[in-house]
């Protein structure tokens, strides 16, 4: 790995850690190439990794990602800011393992073809409407599953299971499983209307479609990004063949990360 790029959280501490990494790695022969990196070094937190993955979304086949956290220990970040020397040593000398995380592919079908588009998410996609009750029909592999009424729905990946999904009462999914998890966001449940009421975990080869008479005022939120759903008739989600490659230079304990957040 020769070409590196940095994505940093905008604070002085992250900038100073990035400077230390850059000086030492460049001194040892690495080249900073912002356009075409082999390794994207993210300094900040899990949010910085999300930002980097979307920034380099057209380089996912060739670039690997690594994270140094400057706040609390994250799920995507490998090194603490106290471990800069081992981070530099590992990048320079060690062969690395490749942990891959499949992206969620979200196909937005517009009322006219120009409004259709495809976006990708590492953590999750959410349809959220904080203005009015959002009614959503959920189809799994084309079969009607349920009608959701409430603020919206969240469809999470395995890596996203510890993020928004967890706040919704969704299950944390063990590292290595490739699934999608569907949860409702503040669902309305009463005698005349109720849905499953608990999250539903699906095999990775399912296709999940969300339809509504109207998505007026609804947002499609994906990772740290969002867009409005005006002119969108349905949203079709699958697990993509596109993956994010994380460089792993040393043993990773998912349980340790998990214990760290509660
Ligand atoms: P952000 O980047 O500030 O992240 C918000 C929090 O979510 C941070 O504490 C971050 O470390 C954590 N996080 C992100 N990905 C995670 C993961 N895979 N596992 C565990 N924690 C994770 O916020 P943002 O830019 O608004 O959104 C980015 C992500 O933050 C979203 O994908 C969403 O999952 C998460 N988020 C969670 C909530 C919530 O739990 N109520 C609210 C907003 C956003």
XYZ file of C-alpha atoms and ligand atoms in Angstrom:
306
model
C 0.000 0.000 0.000
C 1.621 3.211 -1.098
C -1.042 5.837 -1.680
C -2.884 7.233 1.322
C -5.574 9.834 1.905
C -6.867 11.329 5.128
C -10.395 12.133 6.233
C -10.482 13.931 9.558
C -13.056 15.186 11.984
C -12.883 18.954 12.132
C -11.226 19.497 15.508
C -7.714 20.470 16.543
C -6.891 17.167 18.202
C -7.869 15.101 15.139
C -5.855 17.466 12.940
C -2.786 17.083 15.136
C -3.073 13.248 15.073
C -3.451 13.361 11.294
C -0.324 15.528 11.014
C 1.717 13.048 13.081
C 0.527 10.160 10.915
C 1.142 12.003 7.665
C 4.667 13.182 8.542
C 5.781 9.693 9.563
C 4.104 7.792 6.750
C 5.350 10.176 4.044
C 8.872 10.077 5.557
C 8.725 6.311 5.133
C 7.822 6.466 1.455
C 4.042 6.703 1.340
C 2.428 9.154 -1.029
C -0.587 11.282 -0.219
C -3.039 10.841 -3.079
C -6.435 12.354 -2.258
C -7.950 11.251 -5.582
C -6.829 7.657 -5.846
C -5.818 6.249 -2.454
C -5.123 2.602 -1.604
C -5.729 3.339 2.074
C -8.084 5.967 3.507
C -7.030 6.858 7.035
C -9.943 8.286 9.018
C -9.185 10.264 12.155
C -12.201 11.005 14.361
C -14.999 8.544 15.120
C -17.474 6.198 13.453
C -19.126 9.256 11.869
C -15.796 10.099 10.189
C -15.663 6.626 8.655
C -19.215 7.034 7.340
C -18.255 10.365 5.811
C -15.109 8.828 4.247
C -16.989 5.854 2.805
C -19.450 8.172 1.055
C -16.664 10.529 -0.066
C -14.758 7.630 -1.648
C -17.825 5.673 -2.763
C -16.409 5.405 -6.299
C -13.152 3.866 -4.961
C -14.615 1.090 -2.809
C -13.184 -1.671 -5.028
C -9.607 -0.468 -4.665
C -9.349 1.483 -1.405
C -9.282 0.095 2.122
C -10.347 2.098 5.179
C -8.790 2.343 8.603
C -9.872 4.432 11.568
C -8.064 6.169 14.419
C -10.475 7.439 17.013
C -9.984 10.681 18.843
C -13.136 10.396 20.963
C -14.806 7.308 22.395
C -13.893 3.910 20.959
C -15.935 3.193 17.862
C -16.916 0.090 15.935
C -15.104 1.072 12.759
C -12.044 2.649 14.344
C -9.046 0.384 15.045
C -6.578 2.522 16.964
C -6.812 4.965 19.833
C -5.015 8.291 19.689
C -2.542 6.746 22.200
C -1.575 4.084 19.654
C -0.279 6.234 16.828
C 3.135 4.570 16.811
C 1.669 1.080 16.422
C -0.715 2.392 13.785
C 2.216 3.774 11.769
C 4.254 0.607 12.342
C 1.384 -1.646 11.231
C 0.569 0.361 8.107
C 4.235 0.326 7.089
C 5.117 -3.245 7.866
C 2.238 -5.610 8.433
C 0.148 -7.374 5.838
C -3.469 -6.728 6.754
C -6.648 -8.769 6.864
C -9.634 -7.508 4.984
C -12.935 -7.149 6.847
C -15.701 -6.489 4.367
C -19.024 -4.863 5.146
C -21.705 -5.107 2.482
C -23.614 -1.938 1.671
C -27.360 -1.580 1.607
C -28.527 -0.714 -1.910
C -31.518 1.607 -1.907
C -33.334 2.039 -5.208
C -35.671 5.008 -5.290
C -38.295 4.587 -7.975
C -39.574 7.971 -9.096
C -42.871 9.007 -10.661
C -40.846 9.658 -13.814
C -37.533 7.949 -14.697
C -35.518 11.169 -14.094
C -36.511 11.072 -10.415
C -35.266 7.516 -9.900
C -31.882 6.992 -8.329
C -29.797 4.499 -6.360
C -27.982 5.292 -3.146
C -25.912 3.141 -0.789
C -25.683 2.983 3.003
C -23.231 1.347 5.387
C -25.308 1.585 8.598
C -28.934 1.950 7.606
C -31.637 3.682 5.610
C -34.634 5.279 7.291
C -37.874 6.672 5.979
C -38.871 9.310 8.515
C -41.760 11.728 8.658
C -41.857 13.958 11.710
C -44.669 16.152 10.354
C -47.469 13.661 9.879
C -48.251 9.976 10.389
C -46.440 8.058 7.704
C -48.268 5.023 6.378
C -45.965 2.534 4.690
C -46.741 -0.808 3.105
C -43.812 -3.167 3.466
C -43.303 -5.958 0.931
C -40.664 -8.658 1.343
C -39.695 -10.432 -1.879
C -42.847 -8.941 -3.408
C -45.157 -10.352 -0.721
C -47.090 -7.919 1.474
C -45.649 -8.142 4.994
C -47.248 -5.350 6.983
C -48.666 -1.849 7.017
C -46.673 0.466 9.274
C -48.118 3.630 10.766
C -45.950 5.992 12.714
C -42.848 8.096 12.205
C -41.290 5.639 9.791
C -39.085 2.612 9.330
C -35.403 1.770 9.631
C -33.626 -0.930 7.619
C -30.231 -1.697 9.087
C -27.210 -3.748 8.058
C -25.152 -5.877 10.454
C -22.633 -3.085 11.072
C -25.481 -0.608 11.525
C -27.119 -2.802 14.174
C -25.251 -0.938 16.941
C -26.221 2.482 15.576
C -29.749 3.909 15.081
C -31.179 0.379 15.002
C -30.068 -0.209 18.575
C -31.834 2.948 19.765
C -35.031 1.545 18.248
C -34.725 -1.626 20.325
C -33.317 -3.612 17.419
C -31.010 -6.557 18.058
C -27.248 -6.147 17.904
C -26.051 -8.555 15.224
C -22.816 -10.466 15.593
C -19.953 -9.452 13.358
C -19.732 -11.651 10.262
C -23.470 -12.220 9.767
C -24.894 -10.657 6.653
C -28.516 -9.692 7.230
C -31.016 -6.851 7.020
C -33.030 -5.785 10.061
C -36.338 -3.960 9.764
C -37.592 -1.829 12.676
C -40.403 0.668 12.992
C -39.824 4.169 14.312
C -42.390 5.154 16.975
C -45.097 2.942 15.531
C -48.774 3.445 16.326
C -50.248 0.299 17.883
C -53.892 0.020 18.990
C -56.882 -2.288 18.755
C -57.730 -1.211 15.189
C -54.169 -1.236 13.922
C -51.114 -3.115 14.960
C -48.052 -4.412 13.225
C -45.496 -7.068 14.173
C -44.254 -4.671 16.857
C -40.730 -6.076 17.071
C -37.797 -5.889 14.658
C -37.612 -8.442 11.858
C -34.230 -9.873 10.832
C -33.921 -11.162 7.297
C -31.493 -13.165 5.201
C -29.270 -11.043 3.013
C -30.872 -12.151 -0.265
C -34.290 -10.682 0.543
C -35.640 -7.616 -1.212
C -37.612 -5.135 0.887
C -39.975 -2.654 -0.769
C -41.594 0.338 0.913
C -44.641 1.937 -0.705
C -47.038 4.652 0.380
C -49.922 6.657 -1.044
C -47.815 9.671 -0.208
C -44.308 10.328 0.990
C -45.067 14.064 1.360
C -42.841 15.596 4.062
C -40.956 12.304 4.462
C -37.178 12.122 4.357
C -34.975 9.279 3.282
C -32.094 9.298 5.770
C -29.093 7.097 5.032
C -26.082 7.058 7.324
C -25.362 10.772 7.963
C -27.080 11.889 4.733
C -30.673 12.566 3.723
C -32.883 13.536 0.806
C -36.586 14.244 0.496
C -38.917 11.654 -0.941
C -41.024 14.006 -3.004
C -41.630 12.422 -6.421
C -40.654 8.950 -5.147
C -43.242 6.173 -5.460
C -41.418 3.258 -3.932
C -38.159 2.382 -2.269
C -36.596 -1.020 -2.937
C -33.732 -2.228 -0.745
C -31.346 -5.153 -1.080
C -27.896 -6.024 0.217
C -25.509 -4.930 -2.490
C -22.488 -6.753 -3.908
C -20.620 -3.522 -3.216
C -18.580 -3.723 -0.015
C -16.469 -1.486 2.163
C -13.048 -3.028 2.859
C -11.602 -2.322 6.290
C -7.888 -2.934 6.796
C -7.321 -5.007 9.947
C -3.735 -5.308 11.141
C -4.433 -6.913 14.506
C -7.053 -9.046 16.222
C -10.415 -7.332 16.525
C -12.829 -8.129 19.332
C -16.410 -7.237 18.467
C -17.446 -8.113 22.023
C -14.924 -5.646 23.425
C -16.360 -2.860 21.245
C -19.850 -3.861 22.249
C -19.075 -3.855 25.968
C -17.597 -0.415 25.511
C -20.931 1.126 24.507
C -23.007 0.026 27.508
P -22.806 11.065 14.092
O -21.804 10.790 13.040
O -22.591 12.146 15.049
O -23.078 9.700 14.867
C -24.038 9.668 15.902
C -23.599 8.579 16.854
O -23.754 7.293 16.271
C -22.140 8.703 17.277
O -22.043 8.469 18.644
C -21.467 7.602 16.441
O -20.267 7.133 17.047
C -22.534 6.551 16.434
N -22.429 5.563 15.379
C -22.353 5.757 14.043
N -22.262 4.583 13.412
C -22.275 3.619 14.384
C -22.221 2.208 14.367
N -22.167 1.499 13.221
N -22.281 1.549 15.555
C -22.360 2.223 16.714
N -22.420 3.566 16.798
C -22.387 4.246 15.640
O -24.285 11.272 13.536
P -24.941 11.503 12.135
O -23.955 12.057 11.194
O -26.200 12.211 12.342
O -25.406 10.021 11.674
C -24.559 8.987 11.433
C -25.081 7.738 12.094
O -25.416 8.026 13.430
C -26.355 7.176 11.459
O -26.037 6.169 10.513
C -27.153 6.617 12.621
O -27.073 5.224 12.718
C -26.481 7.198 13.846
N -27.494 7.987 14.564
C -28.070 7.393 15.633
C -29.083 8.053 16.304
C -29.710 7.380 17.459
O -29.203 6.336 17.897
N -30.826 7.879 17.963
C -29.507 9.320 15.898
C -28.886 9.904 14.780
C -27.883 9.192 14.112
